[in-house]
PDB file of C-alpha atoms in Angstrom:
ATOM      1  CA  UNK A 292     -49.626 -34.809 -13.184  1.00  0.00           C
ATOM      2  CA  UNK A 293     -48.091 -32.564 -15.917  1.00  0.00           C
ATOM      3  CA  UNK A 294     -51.368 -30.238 -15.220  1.00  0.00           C
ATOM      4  CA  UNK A 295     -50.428 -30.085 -11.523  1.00  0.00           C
ATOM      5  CA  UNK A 296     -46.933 -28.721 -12.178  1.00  0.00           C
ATOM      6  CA  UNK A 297     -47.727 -26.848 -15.045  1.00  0.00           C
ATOM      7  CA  UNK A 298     -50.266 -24.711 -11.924  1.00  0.00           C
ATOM      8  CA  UNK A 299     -47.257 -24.961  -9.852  1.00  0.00           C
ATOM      9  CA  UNK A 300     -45.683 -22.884 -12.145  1.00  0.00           C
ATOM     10  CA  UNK A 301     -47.882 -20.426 -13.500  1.00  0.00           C
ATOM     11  CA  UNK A 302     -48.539 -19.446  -9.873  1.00  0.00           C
ATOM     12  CA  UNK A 303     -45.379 -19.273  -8.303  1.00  0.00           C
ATOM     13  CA  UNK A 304     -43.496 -18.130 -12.169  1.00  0.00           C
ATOM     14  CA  UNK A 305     -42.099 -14.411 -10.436  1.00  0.00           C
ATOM     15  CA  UNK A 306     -40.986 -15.999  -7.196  1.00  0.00           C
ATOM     16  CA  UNK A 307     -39.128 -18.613  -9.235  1.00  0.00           C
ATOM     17  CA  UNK A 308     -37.983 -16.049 -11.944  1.00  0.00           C
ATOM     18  CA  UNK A 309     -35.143 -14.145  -9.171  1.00  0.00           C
ATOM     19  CA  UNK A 310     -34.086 -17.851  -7.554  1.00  0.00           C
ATOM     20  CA  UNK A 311     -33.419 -19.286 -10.842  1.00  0.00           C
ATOM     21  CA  UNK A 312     -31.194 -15.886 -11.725  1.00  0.00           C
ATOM     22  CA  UNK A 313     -29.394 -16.002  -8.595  1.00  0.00           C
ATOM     23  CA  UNK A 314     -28.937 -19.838  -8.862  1.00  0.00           C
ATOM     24  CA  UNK A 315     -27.507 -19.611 -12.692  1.00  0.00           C
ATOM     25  CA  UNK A 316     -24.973 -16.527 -12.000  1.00  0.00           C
ATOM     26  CA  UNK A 317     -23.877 -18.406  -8.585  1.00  0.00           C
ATOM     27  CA  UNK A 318     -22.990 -21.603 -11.008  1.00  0.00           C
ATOM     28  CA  UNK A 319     -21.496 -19.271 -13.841  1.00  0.00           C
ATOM     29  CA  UNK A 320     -19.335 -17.787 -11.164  1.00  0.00           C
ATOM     30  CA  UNK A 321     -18.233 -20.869  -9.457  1.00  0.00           C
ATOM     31  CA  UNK A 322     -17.012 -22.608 -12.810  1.00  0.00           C
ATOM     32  CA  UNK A 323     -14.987 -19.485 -13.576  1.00  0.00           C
ATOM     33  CA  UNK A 324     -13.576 -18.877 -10.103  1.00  0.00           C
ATOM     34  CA  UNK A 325     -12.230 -23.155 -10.175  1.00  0.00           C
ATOM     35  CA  UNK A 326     -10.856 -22.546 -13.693  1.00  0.00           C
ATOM     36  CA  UNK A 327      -8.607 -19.143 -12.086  1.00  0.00           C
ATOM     37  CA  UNK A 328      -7.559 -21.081  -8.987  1.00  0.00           C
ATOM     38  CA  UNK A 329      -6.655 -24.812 -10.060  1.00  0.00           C
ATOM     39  CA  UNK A 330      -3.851 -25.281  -9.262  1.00  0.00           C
ATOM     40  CA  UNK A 331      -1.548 -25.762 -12.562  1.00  0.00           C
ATOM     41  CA  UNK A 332      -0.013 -29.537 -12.815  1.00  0.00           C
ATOM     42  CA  UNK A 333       3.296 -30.804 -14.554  1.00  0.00           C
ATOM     43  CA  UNK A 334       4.421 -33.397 -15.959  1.00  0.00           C
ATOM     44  CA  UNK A 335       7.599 -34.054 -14.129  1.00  0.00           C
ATOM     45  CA  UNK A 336       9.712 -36.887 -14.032  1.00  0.00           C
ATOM     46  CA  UNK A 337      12.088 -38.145 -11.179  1.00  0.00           C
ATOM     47  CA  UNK A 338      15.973 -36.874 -12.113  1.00  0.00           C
ATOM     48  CA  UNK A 339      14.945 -35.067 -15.342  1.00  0.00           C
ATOM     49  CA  UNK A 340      14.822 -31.620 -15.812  1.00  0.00           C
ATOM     50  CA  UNK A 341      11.605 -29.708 -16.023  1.00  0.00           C
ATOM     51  CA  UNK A 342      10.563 -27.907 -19.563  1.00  0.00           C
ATOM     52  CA  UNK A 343       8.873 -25.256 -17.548  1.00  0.00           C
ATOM     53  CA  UNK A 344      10.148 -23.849 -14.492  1.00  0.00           C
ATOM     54  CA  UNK A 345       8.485 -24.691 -11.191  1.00  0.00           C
ATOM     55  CA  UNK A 346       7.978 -21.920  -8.938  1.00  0.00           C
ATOM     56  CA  UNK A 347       7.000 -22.449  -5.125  1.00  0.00           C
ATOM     57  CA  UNK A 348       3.371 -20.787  -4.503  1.00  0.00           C
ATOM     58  CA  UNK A 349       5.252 -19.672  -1.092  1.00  0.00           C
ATOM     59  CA  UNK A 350       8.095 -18.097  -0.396  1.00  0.00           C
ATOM     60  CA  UNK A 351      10.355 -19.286   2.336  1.00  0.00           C
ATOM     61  CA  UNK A 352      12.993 -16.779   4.358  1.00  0.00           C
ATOM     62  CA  UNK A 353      16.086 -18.256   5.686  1.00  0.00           C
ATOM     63  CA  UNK A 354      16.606 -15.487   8.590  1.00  0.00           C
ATOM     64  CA  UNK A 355      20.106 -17.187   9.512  1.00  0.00           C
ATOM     65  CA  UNK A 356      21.119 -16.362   5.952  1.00  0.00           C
ATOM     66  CA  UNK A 357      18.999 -13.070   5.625  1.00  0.00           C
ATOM     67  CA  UNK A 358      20.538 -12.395   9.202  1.00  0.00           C
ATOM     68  CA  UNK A 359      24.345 -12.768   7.904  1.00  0.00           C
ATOM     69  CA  UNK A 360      23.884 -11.297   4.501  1.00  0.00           C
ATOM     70  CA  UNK A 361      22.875  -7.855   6.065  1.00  0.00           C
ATOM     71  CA  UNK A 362      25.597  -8.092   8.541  1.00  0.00           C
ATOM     72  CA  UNK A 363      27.835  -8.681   5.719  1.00  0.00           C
ATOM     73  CA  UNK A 364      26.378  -5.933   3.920  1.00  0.00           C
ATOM     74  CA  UNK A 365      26.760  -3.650   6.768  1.00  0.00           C
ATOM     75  CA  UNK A 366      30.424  -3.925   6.984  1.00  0.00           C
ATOM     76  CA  UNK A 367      30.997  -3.494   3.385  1.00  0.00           C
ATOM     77  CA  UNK A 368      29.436  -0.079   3.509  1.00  0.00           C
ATOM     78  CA  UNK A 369      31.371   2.757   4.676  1.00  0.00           C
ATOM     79  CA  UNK A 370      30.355   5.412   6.814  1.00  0.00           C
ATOM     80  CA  UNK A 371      28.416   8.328   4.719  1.00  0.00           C
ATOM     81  CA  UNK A 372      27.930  10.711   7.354  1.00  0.00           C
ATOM     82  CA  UNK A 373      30.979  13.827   7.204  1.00  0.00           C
ATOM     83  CA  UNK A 374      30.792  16.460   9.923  1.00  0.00           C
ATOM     84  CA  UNK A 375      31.083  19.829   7.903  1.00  0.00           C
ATOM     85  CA  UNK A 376      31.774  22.838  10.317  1.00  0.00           C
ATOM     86  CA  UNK A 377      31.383  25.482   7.435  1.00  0.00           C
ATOM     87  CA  UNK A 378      27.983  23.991   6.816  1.00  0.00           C
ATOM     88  CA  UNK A 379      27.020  24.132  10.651  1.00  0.00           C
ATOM     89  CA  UNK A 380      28.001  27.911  10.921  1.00  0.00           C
ATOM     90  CA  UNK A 381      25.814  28.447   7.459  1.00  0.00           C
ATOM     91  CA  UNK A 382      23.138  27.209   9.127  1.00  0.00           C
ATOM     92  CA  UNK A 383      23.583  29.275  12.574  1.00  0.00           C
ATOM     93  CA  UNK A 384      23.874  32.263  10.755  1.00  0.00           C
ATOM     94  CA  UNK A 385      21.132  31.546   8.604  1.00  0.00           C
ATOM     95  CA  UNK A 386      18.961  31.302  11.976  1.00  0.00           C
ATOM     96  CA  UNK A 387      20.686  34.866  13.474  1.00  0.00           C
ATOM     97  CA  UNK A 388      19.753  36.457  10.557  1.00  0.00           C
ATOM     98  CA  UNK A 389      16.181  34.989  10.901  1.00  0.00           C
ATOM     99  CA  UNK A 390      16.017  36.039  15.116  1.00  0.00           C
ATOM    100  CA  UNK A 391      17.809  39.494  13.929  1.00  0.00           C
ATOM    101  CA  UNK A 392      14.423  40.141  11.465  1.00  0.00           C
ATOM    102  CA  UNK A 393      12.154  39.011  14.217  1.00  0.00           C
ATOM    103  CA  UNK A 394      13.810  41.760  16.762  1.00  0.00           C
ATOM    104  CA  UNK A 395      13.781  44.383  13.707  1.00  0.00           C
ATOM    105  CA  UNK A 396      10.369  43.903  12.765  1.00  0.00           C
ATOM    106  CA  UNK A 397       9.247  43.868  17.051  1.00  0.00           C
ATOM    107  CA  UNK A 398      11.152  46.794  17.173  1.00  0.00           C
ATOM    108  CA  UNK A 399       9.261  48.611  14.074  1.00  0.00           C
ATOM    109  CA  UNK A 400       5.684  47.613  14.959  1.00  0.00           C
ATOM    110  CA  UNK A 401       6.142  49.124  18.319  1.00  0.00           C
ATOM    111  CA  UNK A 402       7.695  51.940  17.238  1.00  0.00           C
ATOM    112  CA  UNK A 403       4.625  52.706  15.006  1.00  0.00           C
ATOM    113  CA  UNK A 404       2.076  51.405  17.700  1.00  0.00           C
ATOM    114  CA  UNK A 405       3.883  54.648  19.396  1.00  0.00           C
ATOM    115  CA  UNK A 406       3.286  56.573  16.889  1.00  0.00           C
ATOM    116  CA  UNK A 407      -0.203  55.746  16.651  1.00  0.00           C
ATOM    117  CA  UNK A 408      -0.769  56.429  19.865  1.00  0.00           C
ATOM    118  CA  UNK A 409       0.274  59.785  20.456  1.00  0.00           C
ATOM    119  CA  UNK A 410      -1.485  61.127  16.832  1.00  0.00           C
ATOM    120  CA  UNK A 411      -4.602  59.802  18.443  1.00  0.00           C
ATOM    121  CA  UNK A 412      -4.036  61.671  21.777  1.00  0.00           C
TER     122      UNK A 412
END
């Protein structure tokens, strides 16, 4: 009998060799991923306060409350925006004098597209 499995395996030892690899780094990796997600347990007791504090693994959203709070939050916040005419005409003058370059330089490259064309005559 211990013949007969010791030809087994000298046959069939490299098509064992890669199963057996896989097999031990599947196990290695199971035992570490269980010891990262167990859950943590406490030792509470009824009406007694906790030594550590107990956090929820979810979180929970009121939206009544969240709802109110940001209407309450809304009406304690003035309004920020201040029409400023000065700053309007700034900027409308900023754009003639941007329009006004545009014509000037139109104006220039036509003038020496002119120019060009009667020295080449």
């Amino acid at each position: 009998m211990k013949q007969k499995w010791q030809d087994v395996y000298s046959k069939n030892k490299e098509k064992l060799f890669i199963p057996l690899i896989i097999a031990v780094l599947f196990l290695s990796a199971y035992v570490l991923l269980i010891q990262v997600t167990k859950p943590e347990s406490y030792q509470a007791k009824l009406f007694s306060v906790s030594e550590k504090t107990i956090r929820s693994p979810q979180t929970v959203v009121d939206t009544k409350k969240t709802a109110e709070e940001k209407r309450k939050a809304s009406e304690e916040i003035e309004d920020v925006y201040v029409f400023n005419r000065e700053t309007a005409e700034n900027q409308v003058a900023f754009m003639q004098s941007i329009f006004d370059y545009i014509d000037e330089v139109r104006t220039e490259t036509a003038s020496a597209e002119k120019k060009a064309k009667k020295e080449s005559r």
